[in-house]
mmCIF file with all atom_site columns, C-alpha atoms in Angstrom:
data_model
loop_
_atom_site.group_PDB
_atom_site.id
_atom_site.type_symbol
_atom_site.label_atom_id
_atom_site.label_alt_id
_atom_site.label_comp_id
_atom_site.label_asym_id
_atom_site.label_entity_id
_atom_site.label_seq_id
_atom_site.pdbx_PDB_ins_code
_atom_site.Cartn_x
_atom_site.Cartn_y
_atom_site.Cartn_z
_atom_site.occupancy
_atom_site.B_iso_or_equiv
_atom_site.pdbx_formal_charge
_atom_site.auth_seq_id
_atom_site.auth_comp_id
_atom_site.auth_asym_id
_atom_site.auth_atom_id
_atom_site.pdbx_PDB_model_num
ATOM 1   C CA . MET A 1 1   ? 106.885 91.825  104.159 1.00 0.00 ? 645 MET A CA 1
ATOM 2   C CA . THR A 1 2   ? 102.981 92.523  103.294 1.00 0.00 ? 646 THR A CA 1
ATOM 3   C CA . ARG A 1 3   ? 101.612 95.810  103.761 1.00 0.00 ? 647 ARG A CA 1
ATOM 4   C CA . ILE A 1 4   ? 98.112  95.432  105.383 1.00 0.00 ? 648 ILE A CA 1
ATOM 5   C CA . ALA A 1 5   ? 95.449  97.988  106.274 1.00 0.00 ? 649 ALA A CA 1
ATOM 6   C CA . VAL A 1 6   ? 92.801  96.986  108.657 1.00 0.00 ? 650 VAL A CA 1
ATOM 7   C CA . ILE A 1 7   ? 89.830  99.123  108.504 1.00 0.00 ? 651 ILE A CA 1
ATOM 8   C CA . GLY A 1 8   ? 88.126  99.271  111.983 1.00 0.00 ? 652 GLY A CA 1
ATOM 9   C CA . GLY A 1 9   ? 91.348  98.277  113.816 1.00 0.00 ? 653 GLY A CA 1
ATOM 10  C CA . THR A 1 10  ? 90.233  99.253  117.325 1.00 0.00 ? 654 THR A CA 1
ATOM 11  C CA . GLY A 1 11  ? 87.346  96.941  117.513 1.00 0.00 ? 655 GLY A CA 1
ATOM 12  C CA . TYR A 1 12  ? 87.218  93.432  118.646 1.00 0.00 ? 656 TYR A CA 1
ATOM 13  C CA . ALA A 1 13  ? 88.214  91.516  115.224 1.00 0.00 ? 657 ALA A CA 1
ATOM 14  C CA . GLY A 1 14  ? 90.458  94.317  114.042 1.00 0.00 ? 658 GLY A CA 1
ATOM 15  C CA . ARG A 1 15  ? 92.476  94.299  117.016 1.00 0.00 ? 659 ARG A CA 1
ATOM 16  C CA . HIS A 1 16  ? 93.017  90.704  116.976 1.00 0.00 ? 660 HIS A CA 1
ATOM 17  C CA . ILE A 1 17  ? 93.878  90.652  113.392 1.00 0.00 ? 661 ILE A CA 1
ATOM 18  C CA . ILE A 1 18  ? 96.328  93.346  113.682 1.00 0.00 ? 662 ILE A CA 1
ATOM 19  C CA . SER A 1 19  ? 97.902  91.571  116.602 1.00 0.00 ? 663 SER A CA 1
ATOM 20  C CA . ALA A 1 20  ? 98.209  88.432  114.469 1.00 0.00 ? 664 ALA A CA 1
ATOM 21  C CA . ALA A 1 21  ? 99.597  90.127  111.503 1.00 0.00 ? 665 ALA A CA 1
ATOM 22  C CA . ALA A 1 22  ? 101.945 92.345  113.471 1.00 0.00 ? 666 ALA A CA 1
ATOM 23  C CA . SER A 1 23  ? 103.356 89.081  115.262 1.00 0.00 ? 667 SER A CA 1
ATOM 24  C CA . GLN A 1 24  ? 104.178 87.634  111.823 1.00 0.00 ? 668 GLN A CA 1
ATOM 25  C CA . GLY A 1 25  ? 106.203 90.837  111.014 1.00 0.00 ? 669 GLY A CA 1
ATOM 26  C CA . HIS A 1 26  ? 103.722 92.306  108.511 1.00 0.00 ? 670 HIS A CA 1
ATOM 27  C CA . VAL A 1 27  ? 103.760 95.932  108.058 1.00 0.00 ? 671 VAL A CA 1
ATOM 28  C CA . VAL A 1 28  ? 100.182 96.688  109.732 1.00 0.00 ? 672 VAL A CA 1
ATOM 29  C CA . THR A 1 29  ? 98.339  99.987  109.824 1.00 0.00 ? 673 THR A CA 1
ATOM 30  C CA . SER A 1 30  ? 94.972  100.541 111.483 1.00 0.00 ? 674 SER A CA 1
ATOM 31  C CA . PHE A 1 31  ? 92.362  102.738 110.213 1.00 0.00 ? 675 PHE A CA 1
ATOM 32  C CA . SER A 1 32  ? 89.472  103.995 112.454 1.00 0.00 ? 676 SER A CA 1
ATOM 33  C CA . ARG A 1 33  ? 87.719  106.933 113.887 1.00 0.00 ? 677 ARG A CA 1
ATOM 34  C CA . SER A 1 34  ? 89.168  106.743 116.955 1.00 0.00 ? 678 SER A CA 1
ATOM 35  C CA . GLU A 1 35  ? 92.595  106.051 118.974 1.00 0.00 ? 679 GLU A CA 1
ATOM 36  C CA . PRO A 1 36  ? 92.941  102.601 120.224 1.00 0.00 ? 680 PRO A CA 1
ATOM 37  C CA . LEU A 1 37  ? 92.778  102.204 124.068 1.00 0.00 ? 681 LEU A CA 1
ATOM 38  C CA . GLU A 1 38  ? 95.409  99.565  124.071 1.00 0.00 ? 682 GLU A CA 1
ATOM 39  C CA . PRO A 1 39  ? 97.702  100.045 120.954 1.00 0.00 ? 683 PRO A CA 1
ATOM 40  C CA . VAL A 1 40  ? 99.346  96.580  119.416 1.00 0.00 ? 684 VAL A CA 1
ATOM 41  C CA . ASP A 1 41  ? 103.071 96.830  119.326 1.00 0.00 ? 685 ASP A CA 1
ATOM 42  C CA . GLY A 1 42  ? 104.394 97.021  115.804 1.00 0.00 ? 686 GLY A CA 1
ATOM 43  C CA . ALA A 1 43  ? 101.219 98.586  114.440 1.00 0.00 ? 687 ALA A CA 1
ATOM 44  C CA . GLU A 1 44  ? 100.577 102.039 113.030 1.00 0.00 ? 688 GLU A CA 1
ATOM 45  C CA . TYR A 1 45  ? 97.421  103.721 114.009 1.00 0.00 ? 689 TYR A CA 1
ATOM 46  C CA . ARG A 1 46  ? 95.651  106.361 111.818 1.00 0.00 ? 690 ARG A CA 1
ATOM 47  C CA . THR A 1 47  ? 92.270  108.096 112.429 1.00 0.00 ? 691 THR A CA 1
ATOM 48  C CA . ALA A 1 48  ? 90.398  108.334 108.994 1.00 0.00 ? 692 ALA A CA 1
ATOM 49  C CA . ASP A 1 49  ? 86.672  108.404 107.729 1.00 0.00 ? 693 ASP A CA 1
ATOM 50  C CA . VAL A 1 50  ? 86.902  105.241 105.340 1.00 0.00 ? 694 VAL A CA 1
ATOM 51  C CA . THR A 1 51  ? 83.230  105.997 104.118 1.00 0.00 ? 695 THR A CA 1
ATOM 52  C CA . ASN A 1 52  ? 84.973  108.831 102.198 1.00 0.00 ? 696 ASN A CA 1
ATOM 53  C CA . SER A 1 53  ? 85.970  107.527 98.646  1.00 0.00 ? 697 SER A CA 1
ATOM 54  C CA . GLU A 1 54  ? 89.118  109.436 98.629  1.00 0.00 ? 698 GLU A CA 1
ATOM 55  C CA . VAL A 1 55  ? 90.436  108.217 101.681 1.00 0.00 ? 699 VAL A CA 1
ATOM 56  C CA . ALA A 1 56  ? 89.479  104.512 100.441 1.00 0.00 ? 700 ALA A CA 1
ATOM 57  C CA . ALA A 1 57  ? 91.481  105.116 97.180  1.00 0.00 ? 701 ALA A CA 1
ATOM 58  C CA . ALA A 1 58  ? 94.538  106.377 99.093  1.00 0.00 ? 702 ALA A CA 1
ATOM 59  C CA . ILE A 1 59  ? 94.411  103.145 101.162 1.00 0.00 ? 703 ILE A CA 1
ATOM 60  C CA . ALA A 1 60  ? 94.014  100.885 98.264  1.00 0.00 ? 704 ALA A CA 1
ATOM 61  C CA . GLU A 1 61  ? 97.177  102.590 96.791  1.00 0.00 ? 705 GLU A CA 1
ATOM 62  C CA . GLU A 1 62  ? 99.399  102.309 99.565  1.00 0.00 ? 706 GLU A CA 1
ATOM 63  C CA . PHE A 1 63  ? 98.687  98.966  100.876 1.00 0.00 ? 707 PHE A CA 1
ATOM 64  C CA . ASP A 1 64  ? 98.818  95.241  99.414  1.00 0.00 ? 708 ASP A CA 1
ATOM 65  C CA . VAL A 1 65  ? 95.876  93.823  101.396 1.00 0.00 ? 709 VAL A CA 1
ATOM 66  C CA . ILE A 1 66  ? 92.836  95.702  102.985 1.00 0.00 ? 710 ILE A CA 1
ATOM 67  C CA . VAL A 1 67  ? 90.852  93.971  105.765 1.00 0.00 ? 711 VAL A CA 1
ATOM 68  C CA . SER A 1 68  ? 87.826  95.551  106.655 1.00 0.00 ? 712 SER A CA 1
ATOM 69  C CA . ALA A 1 69  ? 86.338  94.683  109.908 1.00 0.00 ? 713 ALA A CA 1
ATOM 70  C CA . LEU A 1 70  ? 83.628  97.347  109.982 1.00 0.00 ? 714 LEU A CA 1
ATOM 71  C CA . ALA A 1 71  ? 80.547  96.370  111.893 1.00 0.00 ? 715 ALA A CA 1
ATOM 72  C CA . PRO A 1 72  ? 77.315  97.661  110.703 1.00 0.00 ? 716 PRO A CA 1
ATOM 73  C CA . ARG A 1 73  ? 75.958  98.827  114.066 1.00 0.00 ? 717 ARG A CA 1
ATOM 74  C CA . GLY A 1 74  ? 75.218  101.885 115.796 1.00 0.00 ? 718 GLY A CA 1
ATOM 75  C CA . ASP A 1 75  ? 75.787  104.971 113.661 1.00 0.00 ? 719 ASP A CA 1
ATOM 76  C CA . MET A 1 76  ? 77.571  102.748 110.948 1.00 0.00 ? 720 MET A CA 1
ATOM 77  C CA . VAL A 1 77  ? 74.222  100.972 110.191 1.00 0.00 ? 721 VAL A CA 1
ATOM 78  C CA . GLY A 1 78  ? 73.599  101.579 106.343 1.00 0.00 ? 722 GLY A CA 1
ATOM 79  C CA . ARG A 1 79  ? 77.275  102.990 105.890 1.00 0.00 ? 723 ARG A CA 1
ATOM 80  C CA . VAL A 1 80  ? 79.159  99.630  105.918 1.00 0.00 ? 724 VAL A CA 1
ATOM 81  C CA . ARG A 1 81  ? 77.869  98.453  102.568 1.00 0.00 ? 725 ARG A CA 1
ATOM 82  C CA . PRO A 1 82  ? 78.686  101.656 100.677 1.00 0.00 ? 726 PRO A CA 1
ATOM 83  C CA . ALA A 1 83  ? 82.081  101.963 102.333 1.00 0.00 ? 727 ALA A CA 1
ATOM 84  C CA . THR A 1 84  ? 82.767  98.553  101.419 1.00 0.00 ? 728 THR A CA 1
ATOM 85  C CA . ALA A 1 85  ? 81.850  99.228  97.872  1.00 0.00 ? 729 ALA A CA 1
ATOM 86  C CA . GLU A 1 86  ? 84.068  102.112 97.636  1.00 0.00 ? 730 GLU A CA 1
ATOM 87  C CA . LEU A 1 87  ? 86.969  99.906  99.087  1.00 0.00 ? 731 LEU A CA 1
ATOM 88  C CA . ALA A 1 88  ? 86.275  97.276  96.620  1.00 0.00 ? 732 ALA A CA 1
ATOM 89  C CA . SER A 1 89  ? 86.273  99.557  93.772  1.00 0.00 ? 733 SER A CA 1
ATOM 90  C CA . ALA A 1 90  ? 89.730  101.209 94.709  1.00 0.00 ? 734 ALA A CA 1
ATOM 91  C CA . ALA A 1 91  ? 91.269  97.817  95.570  1.00 0.00 ? 735 ALA A CA 1
ATOM 92  C CA . ALA A 1 92  ? 90.129  96.518  92.076  1.00 0.00 ? 736 ALA A CA 1
ATOM 93  C CA . ALA A 1 93  ? 91.576  99.582  90.653  1.00 0.00 ? 737 ALA A CA 1
ATOM 94  C CA . HIS A 1 94  ? 95.058  99.120  92.431  1.00 0.00 ? 738 HIS A CA 1
ATOM 95  C CA . GLY A 1 95  ? 95.249  95.303  92.470  1.00 0.00 ? 739 GLY A CA 1
ATOM 96  C CA . THR A 1 96  ? 94.939  95.378  96.094  1.00 0.00 ? 740 THR A CA 1
ATOM 97  C CA . ARG A 1 97  ? 93.378  92.327  97.797  1.00 0.00 ? 741 ARG A CA 1
ATOM 98  C CA . LEU A 1 98  ? 90.173  92.962  99.978  1.00 0.00 ? 742 LEU A CA 1
ATOM 99  C CA . GLY A 1 99  ? 89.076  91.011  103.114 1.00 0.00 ? 743 GLY A CA 1
ATOM 100 C CA . VAL A 1 100 ? 85.886  91.586  104.748 1.00 0.00 ? 744 VAL A CA 1
ATOM 101 C CA . ILE A 1 101 ? 84.961  90.242  108.214 1.00 0.00 ? 745 ILE A CA 1
ATOM 102 C CA . GLY A 1 102 ? 81.226  89.431  108.035 1.00 0.00 ? 746 GLY A CA 1
ATOM 103 C CA . GLY A 1 103 ? 79.028  87.380  109.849 1.00 0.00 ? 747 GLY A CA 1
ATOM 104 C CA . ALA A 1 104 ? 77.447  83.993  110.252 1.00 0.00 ? 748 ALA A CA 1
ATOM 105 C CA . GLY A 1 105 ? 73.820  85.461  109.209 1.00 0.00 ? 749 GLY A CA 1
ATOM 106 C CA . SER A 1 106 ? 74.785  85.356  105.542 1.00 0.00 ? 750 SER A CA 1
ATOM 107 C CA . LEU A 1 107 ? 75.626  81.704  105.546 1.00 0.00 ? 751 LEU A CA 1
ATOM 108 C CA . LEU A 1 108 ? 73.211  78.961  104.765 1.00 0.00 ? 752 LEU A CA 1
ATOM 109 C CA . ALA A 1 109 ? 72.064  77.283  107.815 1.00 0.00 ? 753 ALA A CA 1
ATOM 110 C CA . TYR A 1 110 ? 72.695  73.772  105.645 1.00 0.00 ? 754 TYR A CA 1
ATOM 111 C CA . ASP A 1 111 ? 73.410  72.952  102.342 1.00 0.00 ? 755 ASP A CA 1
ATOM 112 C CA . GLY A 1 112 ? 70.548  74.181  100.175 1.00 0.00 ? 756 GLY A CA 1
ATOM 113 C CA . GLY A 1 113 ? 68.689  75.711  103.181 1.00 0.00 ? 757 GLY A CA 1
ATOM 114 C CA . PRO A 1 114 ? 67.771  79.258  104.402 1.00 0.00 ? 758 PRO A CA 1
ATOM 115 C CA . LYS A 1 115 ? 70.463  81.879  105.314 1.00 0.00 ? 759 LYS A CA 1
ATOM 116 C CA . VAL A 1 116 ? 71.029  81.671  109.037 1.00 0.00 ? 760 VAL A CA 1
ATOM 117 C CA . ILE A 1 117 ? 69.580  85.053  109.594 1.00 0.00 ? 761 ILE A CA 1
ATOM 118 C CA . ASP A 1 118 ? 66.187  83.660  108.240 1.00 0.00 ? 762 ASP A CA 1
ATOM 119 C CA . THR A 1 119 ? 66.040  80.718  110.805 1.00 0.00 ? 763 THR A CA 1
ATOM 120 C CA . ASP A 1 120 ? 63.780  80.509  113.678 1.00 0.00 ? 764 ASP A CA 1
ATOM 121 C CA . GLY A 1 121 ? 65.262  82.142  116.774 1.00 0.00 ? 765 GLY A CA 1
ATOM 122 C CA . PHE A 1 122 ? 67.767  84.459  114.855 1.00 0.00 ? 766 PHE A CA 1
ATOM 123 C CA . PRO A 1 123 ? 67.722  87.565  117.366 1.00 0.00 ? 767 PRO A CA 1
ATOM 124 C CA . ASP A 1 124 ? 65.985  90.533  116.061 1.00 0.00 ? 768 ASP A CA 1
ATOM 125 C CA . ALA A 1 125 ? 68.242  92.700  117.531 1.00 0.00 ? 769 ALA A CA 1
ATOM 126 C CA . ILE A 1 126 ? 71.055  91.794  115.485 1.00 0.00 ? 770 ILE A CA 1
ATOM 127 C CA . LYS A 1 127 ? 69.215  91.153  112.011 1.00 0.00 ? 771 LYS A CA 1
ATOM 128 C CA . PRO A 1 128 ? 70.061  94.925  110.594 1.00 0.00 ? 772 PRO A CA 1
ATOM 129 C CA . GLU A 1 129 ? 73.644  94.306  111.161 1.00 0.00 ? 773 GLU A CA 1
ATOM 130 C CA . ALA A 1 130 ? 73.577  90.798  109.775 1.00 0.00 ? 774 ALA A CA 1
ATOM 131 C CA . SER A 1 131 ? 71.439  91.809  106.855 1.00 0.00 ? 775 SER A CA 1
ATOM 132 C CA . GLU A 1 132 ? 73.850  94.505  105.899 1.00 0.00 ? 776 GLU A CA 1
ATOM 133 C CA . ALA A 1 133 ? 76.966  92.013  106.047 1.00 0.00 ? 777 ALA A CA 1
ATOM 134 C CA . GLY A 1 134 ? 75.056  89.539  103.825 1.00 0.00 ? 778 GLY A CA 1
ATOM 135 C CA . ASP A 1 135 ? 74.367  92.347  101.127 1.00 0.00 ? 779 ASP A CA 1
ATOM 136 C CA . VAL A 1 136 ? 78.080  93.126  101.556 1.00 0.00 ? 780 VAL A CA 1
ATOM 137 C CA . LEU A 1 137 ? 78.801  89.403  100.831 1.00 0.00 ? 781 LEU A CA 1
ATOM 138 C CA . ASP A 1 138 ? 76.098  89.548  97.848  1.00 0.00 ? 782 ASP A CA 1
ATOM 139 C CA . ASP A 1 139 ? 77.927  92.564  96.611  1.00 0.00 ? 783 ASP A CA 1
ATOM 140 C CA . LEU A 1 140 ? 81.448  90.773  96.586  1.00 0.00 ? 784 LEU A CA 1
ATOM 141 C CA . ARG A 1 141 ? 80.106  87.862  94.881  1.00 0.00 ? 785 ARG A CA 1
ATOM 142 C CA . ALA A 1 142 ? 78.462  90.095  92.117  1.00 0.00 ? 786 ALA A CA 1
ATOM 143 C CA . SER A 1 143 ? 81.876  92.127  91.689  1.00 0.00 ? 787 SER A CA 1
ATOM 144 C CA . ASP A 1 144 ? 83.986  92.042  88.644  1.00 0.00 ? 788 ASP A CA 1
ATOM 145 C CA . GLU A 1 145 ? 86.391  89.487  88.357  1.00 0.00 ? 789 GLU A CA 1
ATOM 146 C CA . SER A 1 146 ? 89.212  91.929  88.739  1.00 0.00 ? 790 SER A CA 1
ATOM 147 C CA . LEU A 1 147 ? 88.576  92.129  92.426  1.00 0.00 ? 791 LEU A CA 1
ATOM 148 C CA . ASP A 1 148 ? 90.716  89.860  94.700  1.00 0.00 ? 792 ASP A CA 1
ATOM 149 C CA . TRP A 1 149 ? 88.608  89.211  97.941  1.00 0.00 ? 793 TRP A CA 1
ATOM 150 C CA . PHE A 1 150 ? 87.702  87.158  100.591 1.00 0.00 ? 794 PHE A CA 1
ATOM 151 C CA . PHE A 1 151 ? 84.864  87.212  103.204 1.00 0.00 ? 795 PHE A CA 1
ATOM 152 C CA . ILE A 1 152 ? 85.375  85.557  106.734 1.00 0.00 ? 796 ILE A CA 1
ATOM 153 C CA . SER A 1 153 ? 82.119  84.552  108.606 1.00 0.00 ? 797 SER A CA 1
ATOM 154 C CA . PRO A 1 154 ? 83.140  84.192  112.224 1.00 0.00 ? 798 PRO A CA 1
#
């Protein structure tokens, strides 16, 4: 089975990804700064600081797929983009697939239109988070072709 690392596995999206992957028999390991309140059966949990380039490299070397569910909010504002860049660099070097859970703010409101974040009514309170997620998507789009990546905008 596929070895999957979920970065931010104790959060909302990460927990659901871990649950789905474990139920399919994949080997799933969560990396987060804290222990889960309700661990998912069949998943391993490790505490780690994935903003550290050595940690990112070790994860990319050990796993087949990395899914980053890091949210650029709270003390992670401004830290998710560089952390994702480190993961992307390590993933490309090791042939590891990288998935990122982003947000709708980075999508176009309609074909040829503005990004959702730039439309009237987009909440100011979440603009910093949406902006950083959009920057992550832009970085992935500009990455070297050796990086196998996907970006999901729930």
